[in-house]
mmCIF file of C-alpha atoms in Angstrom:
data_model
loop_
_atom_site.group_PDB
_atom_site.id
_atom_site.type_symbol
_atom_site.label_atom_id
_atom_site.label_comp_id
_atom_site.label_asym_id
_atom_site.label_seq_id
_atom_site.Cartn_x
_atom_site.Cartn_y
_atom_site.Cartn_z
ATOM 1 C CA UNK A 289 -39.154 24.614 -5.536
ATOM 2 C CA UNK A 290 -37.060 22.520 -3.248
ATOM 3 C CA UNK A 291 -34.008 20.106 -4.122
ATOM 4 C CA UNK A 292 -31.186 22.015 -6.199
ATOM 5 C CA UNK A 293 -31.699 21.463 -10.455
ATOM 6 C CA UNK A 294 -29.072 21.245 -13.275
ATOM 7 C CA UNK A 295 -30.673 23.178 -16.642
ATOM 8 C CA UNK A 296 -29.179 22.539 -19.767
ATOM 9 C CA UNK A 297 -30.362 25.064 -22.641
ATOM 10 C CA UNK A 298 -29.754 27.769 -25.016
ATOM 11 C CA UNK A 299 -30.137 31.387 -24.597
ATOM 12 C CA UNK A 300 -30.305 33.205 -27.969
ATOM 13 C CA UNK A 301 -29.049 30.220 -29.635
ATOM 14 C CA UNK A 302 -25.955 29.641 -26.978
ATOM 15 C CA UNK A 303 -25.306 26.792 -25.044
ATOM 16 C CA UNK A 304 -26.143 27.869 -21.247
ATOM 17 C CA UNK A 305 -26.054 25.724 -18.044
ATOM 18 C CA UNK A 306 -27.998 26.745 -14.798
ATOM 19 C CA UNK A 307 -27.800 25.537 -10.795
ATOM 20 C CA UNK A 308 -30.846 26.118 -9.338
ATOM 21 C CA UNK A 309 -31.065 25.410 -5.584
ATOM 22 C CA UNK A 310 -34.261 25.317 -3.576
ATOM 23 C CA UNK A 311 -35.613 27.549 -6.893
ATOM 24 C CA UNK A 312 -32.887 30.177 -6.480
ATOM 25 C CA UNK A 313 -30.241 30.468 -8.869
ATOM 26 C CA UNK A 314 -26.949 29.593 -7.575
ATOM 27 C CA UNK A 315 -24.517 29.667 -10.840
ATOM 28 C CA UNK A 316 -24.754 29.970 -14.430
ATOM 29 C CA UNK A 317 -22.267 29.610 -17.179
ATOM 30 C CA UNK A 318 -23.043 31.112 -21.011
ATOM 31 C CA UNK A 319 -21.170 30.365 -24.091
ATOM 32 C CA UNK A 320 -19.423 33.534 -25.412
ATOM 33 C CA UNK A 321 -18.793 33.067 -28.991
ATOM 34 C CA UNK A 322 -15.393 34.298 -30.536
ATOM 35 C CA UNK A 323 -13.925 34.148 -27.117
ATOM 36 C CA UNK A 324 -10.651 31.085 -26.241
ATOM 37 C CA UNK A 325 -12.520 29.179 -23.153
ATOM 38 C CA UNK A 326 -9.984 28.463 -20.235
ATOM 39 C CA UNK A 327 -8.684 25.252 -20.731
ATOM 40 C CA UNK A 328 -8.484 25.242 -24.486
ATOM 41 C CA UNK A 329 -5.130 24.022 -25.514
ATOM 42 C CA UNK A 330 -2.993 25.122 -28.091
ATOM 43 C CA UNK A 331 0.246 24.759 -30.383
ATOM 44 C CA UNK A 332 2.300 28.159 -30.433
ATOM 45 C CA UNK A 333 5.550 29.737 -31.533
ATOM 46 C CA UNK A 334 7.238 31.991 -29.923
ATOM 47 C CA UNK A 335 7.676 35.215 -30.148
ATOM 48 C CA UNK A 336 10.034 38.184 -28.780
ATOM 49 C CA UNK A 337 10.274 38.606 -25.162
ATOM 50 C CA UNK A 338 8.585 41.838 -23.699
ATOM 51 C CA UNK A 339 11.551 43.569 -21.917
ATOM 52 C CA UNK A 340 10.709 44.702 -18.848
ATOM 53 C CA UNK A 341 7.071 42.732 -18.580
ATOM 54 C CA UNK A 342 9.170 39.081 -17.207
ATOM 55 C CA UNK A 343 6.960 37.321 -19.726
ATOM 56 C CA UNK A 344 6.873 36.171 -24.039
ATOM 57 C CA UNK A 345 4.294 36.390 -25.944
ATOM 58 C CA UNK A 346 3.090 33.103 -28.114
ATOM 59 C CA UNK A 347 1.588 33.244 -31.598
ATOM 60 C CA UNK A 348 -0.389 30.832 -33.660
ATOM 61 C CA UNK A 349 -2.934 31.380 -36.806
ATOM 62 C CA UNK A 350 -2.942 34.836 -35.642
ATOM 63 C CA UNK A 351 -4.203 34.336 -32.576
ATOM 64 C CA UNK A 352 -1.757 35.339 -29.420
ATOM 65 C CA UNK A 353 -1.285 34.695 -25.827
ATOM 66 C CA UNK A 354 0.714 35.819 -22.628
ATOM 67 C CA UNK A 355 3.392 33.462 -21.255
ATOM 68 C CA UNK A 356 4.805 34.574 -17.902
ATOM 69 C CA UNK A 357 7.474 32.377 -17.475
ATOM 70 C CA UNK A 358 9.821 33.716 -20.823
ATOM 71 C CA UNK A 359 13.446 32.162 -19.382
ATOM 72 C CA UNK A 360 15.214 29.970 -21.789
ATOM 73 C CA UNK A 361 12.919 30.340 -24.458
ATOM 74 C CA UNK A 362 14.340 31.300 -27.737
ATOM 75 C CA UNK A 363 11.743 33.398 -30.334
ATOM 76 C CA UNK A 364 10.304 30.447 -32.932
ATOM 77 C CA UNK A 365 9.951 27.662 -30.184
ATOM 78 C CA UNK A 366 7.406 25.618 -30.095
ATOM 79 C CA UNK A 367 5.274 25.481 -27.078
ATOM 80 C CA UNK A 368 2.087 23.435 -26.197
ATOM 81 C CA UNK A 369 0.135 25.486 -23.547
ATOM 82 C CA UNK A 370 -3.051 25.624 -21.677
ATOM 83 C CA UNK A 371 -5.314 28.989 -21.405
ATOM 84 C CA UNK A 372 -6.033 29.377 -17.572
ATOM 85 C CA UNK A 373 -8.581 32.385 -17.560
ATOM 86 C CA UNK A 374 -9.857 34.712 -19.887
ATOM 87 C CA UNK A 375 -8.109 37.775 -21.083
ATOM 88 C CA UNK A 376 -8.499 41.400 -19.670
ATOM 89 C CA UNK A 377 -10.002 43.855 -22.309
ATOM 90 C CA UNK A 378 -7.732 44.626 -25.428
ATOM 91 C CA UNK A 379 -5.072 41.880 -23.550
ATOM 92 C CA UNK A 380 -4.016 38.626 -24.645
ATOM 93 C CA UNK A 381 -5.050 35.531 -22.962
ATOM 94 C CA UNK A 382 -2.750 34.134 -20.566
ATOM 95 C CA UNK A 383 -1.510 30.268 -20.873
ATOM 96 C CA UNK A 384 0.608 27.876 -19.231
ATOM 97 C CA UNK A 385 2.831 24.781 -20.015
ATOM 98 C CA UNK A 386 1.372 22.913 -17.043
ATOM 99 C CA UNK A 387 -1.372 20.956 -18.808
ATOM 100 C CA UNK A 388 -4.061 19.116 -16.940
ATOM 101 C CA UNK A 389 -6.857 17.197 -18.228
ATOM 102 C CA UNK A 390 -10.113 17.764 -16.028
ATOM 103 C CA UNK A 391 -12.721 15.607 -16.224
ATOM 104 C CA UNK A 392 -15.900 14.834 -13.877
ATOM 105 C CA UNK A 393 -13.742 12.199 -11.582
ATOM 106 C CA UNK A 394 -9.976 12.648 -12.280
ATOM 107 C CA UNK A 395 -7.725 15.571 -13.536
ATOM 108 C CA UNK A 396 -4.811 14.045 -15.082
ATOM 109 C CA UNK A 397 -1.075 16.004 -15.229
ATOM 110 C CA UNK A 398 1.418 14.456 -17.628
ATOM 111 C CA UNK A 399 3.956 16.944 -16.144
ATOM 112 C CA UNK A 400 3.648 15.866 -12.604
ATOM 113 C CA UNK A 401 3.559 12.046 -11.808
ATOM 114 C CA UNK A 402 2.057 10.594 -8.883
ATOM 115 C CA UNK A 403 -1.627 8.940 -7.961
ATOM 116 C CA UNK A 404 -3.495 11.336 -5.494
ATOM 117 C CA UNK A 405 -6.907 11.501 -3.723
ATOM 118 C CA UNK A 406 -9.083 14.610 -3.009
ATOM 119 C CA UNK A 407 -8.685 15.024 0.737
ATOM 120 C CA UNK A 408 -12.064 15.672 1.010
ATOM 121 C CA UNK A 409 -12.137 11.699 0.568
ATOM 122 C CA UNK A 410 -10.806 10.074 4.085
ATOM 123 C CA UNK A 411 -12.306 6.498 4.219
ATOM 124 C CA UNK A 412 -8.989 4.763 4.139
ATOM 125 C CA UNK A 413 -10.705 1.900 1.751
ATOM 126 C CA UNK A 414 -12.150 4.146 -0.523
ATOM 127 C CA UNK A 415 -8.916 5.638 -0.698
ATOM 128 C CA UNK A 416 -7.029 2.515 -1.678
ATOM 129 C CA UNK A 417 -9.622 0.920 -4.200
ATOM 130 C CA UNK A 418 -9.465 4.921 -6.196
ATOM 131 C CA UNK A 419 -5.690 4.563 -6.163
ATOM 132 C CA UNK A 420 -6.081 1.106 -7.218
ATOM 133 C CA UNK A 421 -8.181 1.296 -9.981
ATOM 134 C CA UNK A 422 -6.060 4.718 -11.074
ATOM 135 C CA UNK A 423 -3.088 2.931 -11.097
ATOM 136 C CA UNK A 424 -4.633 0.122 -13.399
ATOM 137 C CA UNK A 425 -5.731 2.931 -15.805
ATOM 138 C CA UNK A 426 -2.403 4.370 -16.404
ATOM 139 C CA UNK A 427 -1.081 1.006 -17.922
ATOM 140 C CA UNK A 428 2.357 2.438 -16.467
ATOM 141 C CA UNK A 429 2.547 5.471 -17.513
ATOM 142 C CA UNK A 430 4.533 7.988 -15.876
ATOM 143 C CA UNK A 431 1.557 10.386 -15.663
ATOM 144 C CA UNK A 432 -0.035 12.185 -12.690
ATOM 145 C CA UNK A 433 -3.791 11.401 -11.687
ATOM 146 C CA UNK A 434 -5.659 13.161 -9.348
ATOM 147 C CA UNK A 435 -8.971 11.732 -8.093
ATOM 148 C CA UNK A 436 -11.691 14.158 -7.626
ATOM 149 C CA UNK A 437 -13.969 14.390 -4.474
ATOM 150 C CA UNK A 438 -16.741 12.827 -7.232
ATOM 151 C CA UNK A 439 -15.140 9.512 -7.106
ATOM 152 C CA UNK A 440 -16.691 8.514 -3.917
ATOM 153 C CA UNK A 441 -19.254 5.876 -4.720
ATOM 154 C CA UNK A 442 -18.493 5.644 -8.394
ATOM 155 C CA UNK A 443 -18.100 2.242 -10.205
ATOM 156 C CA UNK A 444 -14.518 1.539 -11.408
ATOM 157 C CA UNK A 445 -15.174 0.886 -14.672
ATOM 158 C CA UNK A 446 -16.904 4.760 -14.926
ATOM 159 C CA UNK A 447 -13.451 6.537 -13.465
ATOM 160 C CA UNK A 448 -11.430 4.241 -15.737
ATOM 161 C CA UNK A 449 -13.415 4.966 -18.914
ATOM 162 C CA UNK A 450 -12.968 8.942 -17.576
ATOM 163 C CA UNK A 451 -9.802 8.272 -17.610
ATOM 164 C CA UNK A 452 -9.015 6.946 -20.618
ATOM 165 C CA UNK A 453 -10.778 9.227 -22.260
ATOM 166 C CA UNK A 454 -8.174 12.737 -20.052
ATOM 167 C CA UNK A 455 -5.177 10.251 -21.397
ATOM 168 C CA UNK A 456 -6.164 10.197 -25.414
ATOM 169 C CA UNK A 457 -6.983 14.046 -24.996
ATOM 170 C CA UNK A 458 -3.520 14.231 -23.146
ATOM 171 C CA UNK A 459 -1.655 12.219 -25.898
ATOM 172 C CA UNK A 460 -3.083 14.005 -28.451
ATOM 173 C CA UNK A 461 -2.035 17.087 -26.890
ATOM 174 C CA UNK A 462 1.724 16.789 -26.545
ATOM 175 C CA UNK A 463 2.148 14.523 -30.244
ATOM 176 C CA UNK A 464 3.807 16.825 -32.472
ATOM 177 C CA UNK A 465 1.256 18.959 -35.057
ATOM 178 C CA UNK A 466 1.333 22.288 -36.833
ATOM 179 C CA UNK A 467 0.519 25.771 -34.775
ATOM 180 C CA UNK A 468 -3.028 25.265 -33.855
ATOM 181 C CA UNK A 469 -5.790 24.896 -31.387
ATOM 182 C CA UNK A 470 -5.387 21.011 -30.410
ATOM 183 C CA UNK A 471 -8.819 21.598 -27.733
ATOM 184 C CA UNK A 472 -11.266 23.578 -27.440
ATOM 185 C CA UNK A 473 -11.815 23.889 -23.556
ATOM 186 C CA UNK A 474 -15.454 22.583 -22.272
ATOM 187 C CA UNK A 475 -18.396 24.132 -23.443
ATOM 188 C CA UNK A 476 -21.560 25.151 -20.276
ATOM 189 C CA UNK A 477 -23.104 21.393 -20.779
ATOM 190 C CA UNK A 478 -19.783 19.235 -20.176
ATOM 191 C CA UNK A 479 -18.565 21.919 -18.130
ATOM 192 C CA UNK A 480 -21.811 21.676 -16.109
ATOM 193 C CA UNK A 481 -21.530 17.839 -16.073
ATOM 194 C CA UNK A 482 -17.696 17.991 -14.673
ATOM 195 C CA UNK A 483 -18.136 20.464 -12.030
ATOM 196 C CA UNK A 484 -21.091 20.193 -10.857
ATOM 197 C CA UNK A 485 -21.589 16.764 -9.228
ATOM 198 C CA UNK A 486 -23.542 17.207 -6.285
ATOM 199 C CA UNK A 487 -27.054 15.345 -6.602
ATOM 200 C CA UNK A 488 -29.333 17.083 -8.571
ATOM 201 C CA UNK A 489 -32.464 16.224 -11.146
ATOM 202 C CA UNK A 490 -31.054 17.210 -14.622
ATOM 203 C CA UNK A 491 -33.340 19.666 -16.889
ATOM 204 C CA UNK A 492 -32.880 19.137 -20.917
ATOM 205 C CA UNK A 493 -35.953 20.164 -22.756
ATOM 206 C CA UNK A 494 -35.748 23.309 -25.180
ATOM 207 C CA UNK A 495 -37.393 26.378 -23.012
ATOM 208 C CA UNK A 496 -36.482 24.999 -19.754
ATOM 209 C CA UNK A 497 -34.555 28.662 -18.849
ATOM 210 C CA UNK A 498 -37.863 30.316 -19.255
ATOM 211 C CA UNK A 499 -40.378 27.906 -17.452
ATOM 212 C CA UNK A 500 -38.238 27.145 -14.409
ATOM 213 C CA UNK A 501 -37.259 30.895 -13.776
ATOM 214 C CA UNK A 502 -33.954 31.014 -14.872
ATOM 215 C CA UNK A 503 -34.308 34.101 -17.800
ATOM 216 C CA UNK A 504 -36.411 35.741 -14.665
ATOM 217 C CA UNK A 505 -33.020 35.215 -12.549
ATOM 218 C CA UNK A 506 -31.177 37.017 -15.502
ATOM 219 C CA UNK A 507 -33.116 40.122 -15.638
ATOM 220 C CA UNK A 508 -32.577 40.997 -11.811
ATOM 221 C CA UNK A 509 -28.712 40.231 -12.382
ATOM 222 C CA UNK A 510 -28.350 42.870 -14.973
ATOM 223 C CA UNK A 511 -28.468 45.982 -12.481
ATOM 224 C CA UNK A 512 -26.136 46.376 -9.587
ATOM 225 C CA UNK A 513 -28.432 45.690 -7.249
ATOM 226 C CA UNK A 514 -28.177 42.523 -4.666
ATOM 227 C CA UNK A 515 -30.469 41.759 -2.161
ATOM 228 C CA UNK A 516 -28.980 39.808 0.929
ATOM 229 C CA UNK A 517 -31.155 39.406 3.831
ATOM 230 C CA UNK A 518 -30.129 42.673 6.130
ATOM 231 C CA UNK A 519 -27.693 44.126 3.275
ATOM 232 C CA UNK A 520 -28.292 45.817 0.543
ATOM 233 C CA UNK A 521 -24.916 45.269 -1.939
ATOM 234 C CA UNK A 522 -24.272 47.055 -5.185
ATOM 235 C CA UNK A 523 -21.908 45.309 -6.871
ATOM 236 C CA UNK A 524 -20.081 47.308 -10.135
ATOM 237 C CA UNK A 525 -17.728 46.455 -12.388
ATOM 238 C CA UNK A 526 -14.840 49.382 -13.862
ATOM 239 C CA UNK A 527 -11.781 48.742 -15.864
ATOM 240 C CA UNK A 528 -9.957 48.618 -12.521
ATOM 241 C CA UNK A 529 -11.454 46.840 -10.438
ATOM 242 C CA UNK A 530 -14.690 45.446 -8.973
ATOM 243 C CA UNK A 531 -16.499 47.750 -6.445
ATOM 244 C CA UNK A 532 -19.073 46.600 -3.970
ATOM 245 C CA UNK A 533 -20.326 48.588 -1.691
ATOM 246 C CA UNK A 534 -22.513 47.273 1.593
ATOM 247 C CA UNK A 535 -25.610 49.502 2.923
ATOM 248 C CA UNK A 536 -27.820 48.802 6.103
ATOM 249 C CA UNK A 537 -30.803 48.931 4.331
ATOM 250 C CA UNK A 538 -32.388 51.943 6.771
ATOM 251 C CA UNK A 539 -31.544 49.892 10.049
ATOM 252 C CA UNK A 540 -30.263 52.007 12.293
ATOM 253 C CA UNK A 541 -29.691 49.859 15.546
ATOM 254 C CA UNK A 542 -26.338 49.516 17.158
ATOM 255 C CA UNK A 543 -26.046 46.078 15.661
ATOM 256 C CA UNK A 544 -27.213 46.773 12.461
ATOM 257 C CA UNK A 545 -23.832 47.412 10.870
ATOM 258 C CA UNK A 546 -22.411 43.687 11.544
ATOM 259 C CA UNK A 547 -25.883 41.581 10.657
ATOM 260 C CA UNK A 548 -25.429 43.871 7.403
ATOM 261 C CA UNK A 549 -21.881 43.389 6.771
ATOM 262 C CA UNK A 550 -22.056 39.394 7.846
ATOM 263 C CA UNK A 551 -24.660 39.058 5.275
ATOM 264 C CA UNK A 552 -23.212 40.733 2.658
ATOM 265 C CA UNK A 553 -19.491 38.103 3.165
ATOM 266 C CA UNK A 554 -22.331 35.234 2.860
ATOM 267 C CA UNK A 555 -23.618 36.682 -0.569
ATOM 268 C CA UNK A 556 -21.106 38.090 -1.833
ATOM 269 C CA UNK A 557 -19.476 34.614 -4.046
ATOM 270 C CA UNK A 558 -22.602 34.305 -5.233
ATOM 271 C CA UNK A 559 -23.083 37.975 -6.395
ATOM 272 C CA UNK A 560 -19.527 37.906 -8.248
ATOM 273 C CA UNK A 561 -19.887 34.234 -9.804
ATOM 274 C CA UNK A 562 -23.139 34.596 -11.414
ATOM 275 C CA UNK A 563 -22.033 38.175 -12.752
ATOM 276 C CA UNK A 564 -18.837 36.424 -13.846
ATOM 277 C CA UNK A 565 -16.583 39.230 -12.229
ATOM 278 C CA UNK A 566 -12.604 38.534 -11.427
ATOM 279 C CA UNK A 567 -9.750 40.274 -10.987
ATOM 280 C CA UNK A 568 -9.171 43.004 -8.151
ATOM 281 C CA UNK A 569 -12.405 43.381 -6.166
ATOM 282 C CA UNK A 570 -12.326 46.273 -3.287
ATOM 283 C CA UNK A 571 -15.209 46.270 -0.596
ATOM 284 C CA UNK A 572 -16.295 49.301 1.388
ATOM 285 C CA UNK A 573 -18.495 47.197 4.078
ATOM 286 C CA UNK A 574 -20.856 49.240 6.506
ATOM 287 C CA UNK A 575 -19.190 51.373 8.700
ATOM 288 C CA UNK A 576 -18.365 49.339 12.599
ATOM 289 C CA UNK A 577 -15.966 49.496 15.048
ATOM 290 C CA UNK A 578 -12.749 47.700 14.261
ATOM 291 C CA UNK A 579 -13.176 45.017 16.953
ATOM 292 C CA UNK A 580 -15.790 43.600 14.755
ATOM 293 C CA UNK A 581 -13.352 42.977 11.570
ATOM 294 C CA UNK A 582 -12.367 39.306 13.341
ATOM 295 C CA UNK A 583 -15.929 38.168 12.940
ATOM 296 C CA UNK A 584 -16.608 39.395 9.714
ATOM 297 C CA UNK A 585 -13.002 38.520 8.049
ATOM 298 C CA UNK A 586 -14.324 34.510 9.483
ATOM 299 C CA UNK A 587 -17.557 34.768 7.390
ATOM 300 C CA UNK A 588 -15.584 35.430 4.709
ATOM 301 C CA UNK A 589 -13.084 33.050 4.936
ATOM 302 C CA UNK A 590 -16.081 30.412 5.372
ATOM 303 C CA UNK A 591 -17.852 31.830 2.559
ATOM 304 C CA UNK A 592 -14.948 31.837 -0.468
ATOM 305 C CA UNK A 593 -14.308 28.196 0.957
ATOM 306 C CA UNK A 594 -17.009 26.974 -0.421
ATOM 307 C CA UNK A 595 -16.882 29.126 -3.805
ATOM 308 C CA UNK A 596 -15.585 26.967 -6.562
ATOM 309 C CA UNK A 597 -13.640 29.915 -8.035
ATOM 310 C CA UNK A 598 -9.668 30.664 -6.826
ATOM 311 C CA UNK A 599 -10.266 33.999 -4.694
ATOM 312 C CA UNK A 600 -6.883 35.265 -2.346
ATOM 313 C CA UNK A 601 -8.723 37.554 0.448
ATOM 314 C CA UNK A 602 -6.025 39.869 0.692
ATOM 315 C CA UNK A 603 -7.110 42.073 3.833
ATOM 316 C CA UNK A 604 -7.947 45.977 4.618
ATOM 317 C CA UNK A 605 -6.669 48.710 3.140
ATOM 318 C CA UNK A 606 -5.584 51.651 5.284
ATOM 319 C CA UNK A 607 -8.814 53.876 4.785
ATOM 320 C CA UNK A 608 -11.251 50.633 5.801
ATOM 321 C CA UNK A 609 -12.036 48.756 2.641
ATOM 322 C CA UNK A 610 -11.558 44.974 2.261
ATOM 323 C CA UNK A 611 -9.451 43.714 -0.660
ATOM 324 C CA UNK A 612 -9.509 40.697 -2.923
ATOM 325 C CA UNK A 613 -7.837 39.096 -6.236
ATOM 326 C CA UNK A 614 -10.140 36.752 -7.380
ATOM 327 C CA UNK A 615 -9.409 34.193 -10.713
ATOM 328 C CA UNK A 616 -11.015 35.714 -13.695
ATOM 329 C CA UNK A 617 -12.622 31.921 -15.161
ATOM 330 C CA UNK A 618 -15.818 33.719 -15.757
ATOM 331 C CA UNK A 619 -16.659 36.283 -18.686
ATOM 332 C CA UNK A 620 -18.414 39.144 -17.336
ATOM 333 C CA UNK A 621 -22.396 39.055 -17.989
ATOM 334 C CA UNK A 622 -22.514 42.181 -19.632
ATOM 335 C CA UNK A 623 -20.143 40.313 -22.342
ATOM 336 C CA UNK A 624 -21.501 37.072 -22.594
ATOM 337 C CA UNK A 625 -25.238 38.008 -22.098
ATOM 338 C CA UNK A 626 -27.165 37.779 -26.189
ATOM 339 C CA UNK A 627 -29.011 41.393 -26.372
ATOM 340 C CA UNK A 628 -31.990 39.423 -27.125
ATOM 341 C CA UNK A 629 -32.485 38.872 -23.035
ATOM 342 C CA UNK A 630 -30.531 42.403 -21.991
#
């Protein structure tokens, strides 16, 4: 099927949210129940600092998180903070003090004032009639607004009502309360509707998963496995670190190496975001001469551009594999995957 589809469903009685482009599955996100979803905002106290870690650890109704930046605050203070990612096994999750409030057209930052406008957006009156109608919104507040990349076209009276609606979620947020969860973080559906904004014919009807292929896409994700037009990638996950390695799928022509390895840089976001994998990921690419690195280290520059997910290519190691830290704002599959479809 051509033209790309949003699916809303459940999976095993989860909330679930597919991309589908041109019938291919291009991202998924799956409710994991039990588990603080980045973004979720919370009162905490406090607690000792962890001497020789450069970070506190926060507390409230016994749940705790990691706080890196632990200078000049005392054990008992009250802190309002923001989870950024999940939490690695048996680790707390980490959080931040820099709030913002995302939303479909604007992300709003009490901490840092100032109107700004997706670069991506460079029609000088579009420009000026977003900043206008942000600046009408705040009703002078000393606030920070950025306006998303979705803004272009949208009626004013949509981005004002979105952001309204960031501003009582904001002021909510930093009102005083008892040591607590104050917001949940978005669930697949509103996450889907926020992030996902290109156009697209929106799926809602109970069982869509199953009749427009997406539990089929599932199955085939749960081995290592990855297809990629001259590559073959297997892509596995260890307590470490994320290890991919690249194969020429029998070709054995000089050039064979480099279609492989080119392939594999254009796949690879897609492998690790649908499997939800973060954190340190090491790839041992086909073996080719080192005058070929340029090309390939392009591809994957121009491929993580376009990946919605923070990922820091970090470069070669000194026996030949390529290195990269990439934002951990997916669960793994394995975890968030019902046994009912394993």
């Amino acid at each position: 099927m051509k033209g790309t589809q949003i699916i809303l469903d459940h999976v095993a009685g989860r909330e679930a949210a597919a991309l589908m482009v041109d019938g291919r599955l291009d991202d998924l996100l799956i409710d994991a129940p039990g588990t603080l979803r980045p973004g979720a905002i919370w009162r905490a106290k406090a607690e000792r600092q962890a001497k020789g870690q450069g970070g506190i650890f926060l507390a409230a109704e016994g749940q705790r998180f990691w706080f890196r930046q632990a200078k000049g605050i005392a054990p008992g203070e009250p802190l309002v903070v923001q989870v950024t990612g999940y939490a690695e096994v048996e680790k707390a999750p980490p959080v931040t003090r820099a709030l913002t409030f995302k939303s479909r057209y604007v992300i709003v930052t009490p901490d840092a004032p100032g109107v700004n406008v997706a670069r991506s957006i460079r029609d000088e009156d579009e420009r000026d009639r977003l900043k206008l109608a942000a600046l009408e919104a705040l009703e002078g507040r000393d606030w920070g607004l950025i306006l998303r990349s979705s803004c272009v076209g949208a009626a004013e009276d949509e981005i004002a009502d979105d952001i309204a609606a960031m501003i009582a979620t904001a002021e909510e947020a930093l009102s005083e309360g008892a040591p607590g969860e104050i917001h949940p973080g978005d669930g697949p559906h509103i996450t889907a509707w926020r992030e996902w904004t290109q156009p697209a014919e929106v799926v809602t009807e109970p069982g869509s998963f199953e009749s427009h292929g997406v539990l089929d896409a599932l199955a085939a994700l749960q081995g290592p496995r990855e297809r990629a037009g001259e590559a073959t990638l297997y892509v596995e996950p260890t307590r470490a670190l994320v290890a991919v390695d690249v194969n020429t799928s029998g070709d054995m022509s000089p050039a064979a190496a480099l279609k492989a390895n080119l392939a594999a840089a254009k796949a690879l976001p897609r492998a690790l975001r649908l499997r939800g994998l973060g954190g340190r990921v090491v790839v041992d690419f086909a073996p080719m001469p080192k005058g070929q690195r340029k090309q390939l280290e392009q591809s994957l520059k121009a491929a993580f551009r376009a990946d919605p997910i923070e990922t820091v290519l970090a470069g070669w190691t000194p026996l030949g594999q390529y290195e990269m830290q990439r934002k951990r704002e997916r669960l793994p599959l394995a975890l968030t995957l019902p046994k009912e479809v394993k």
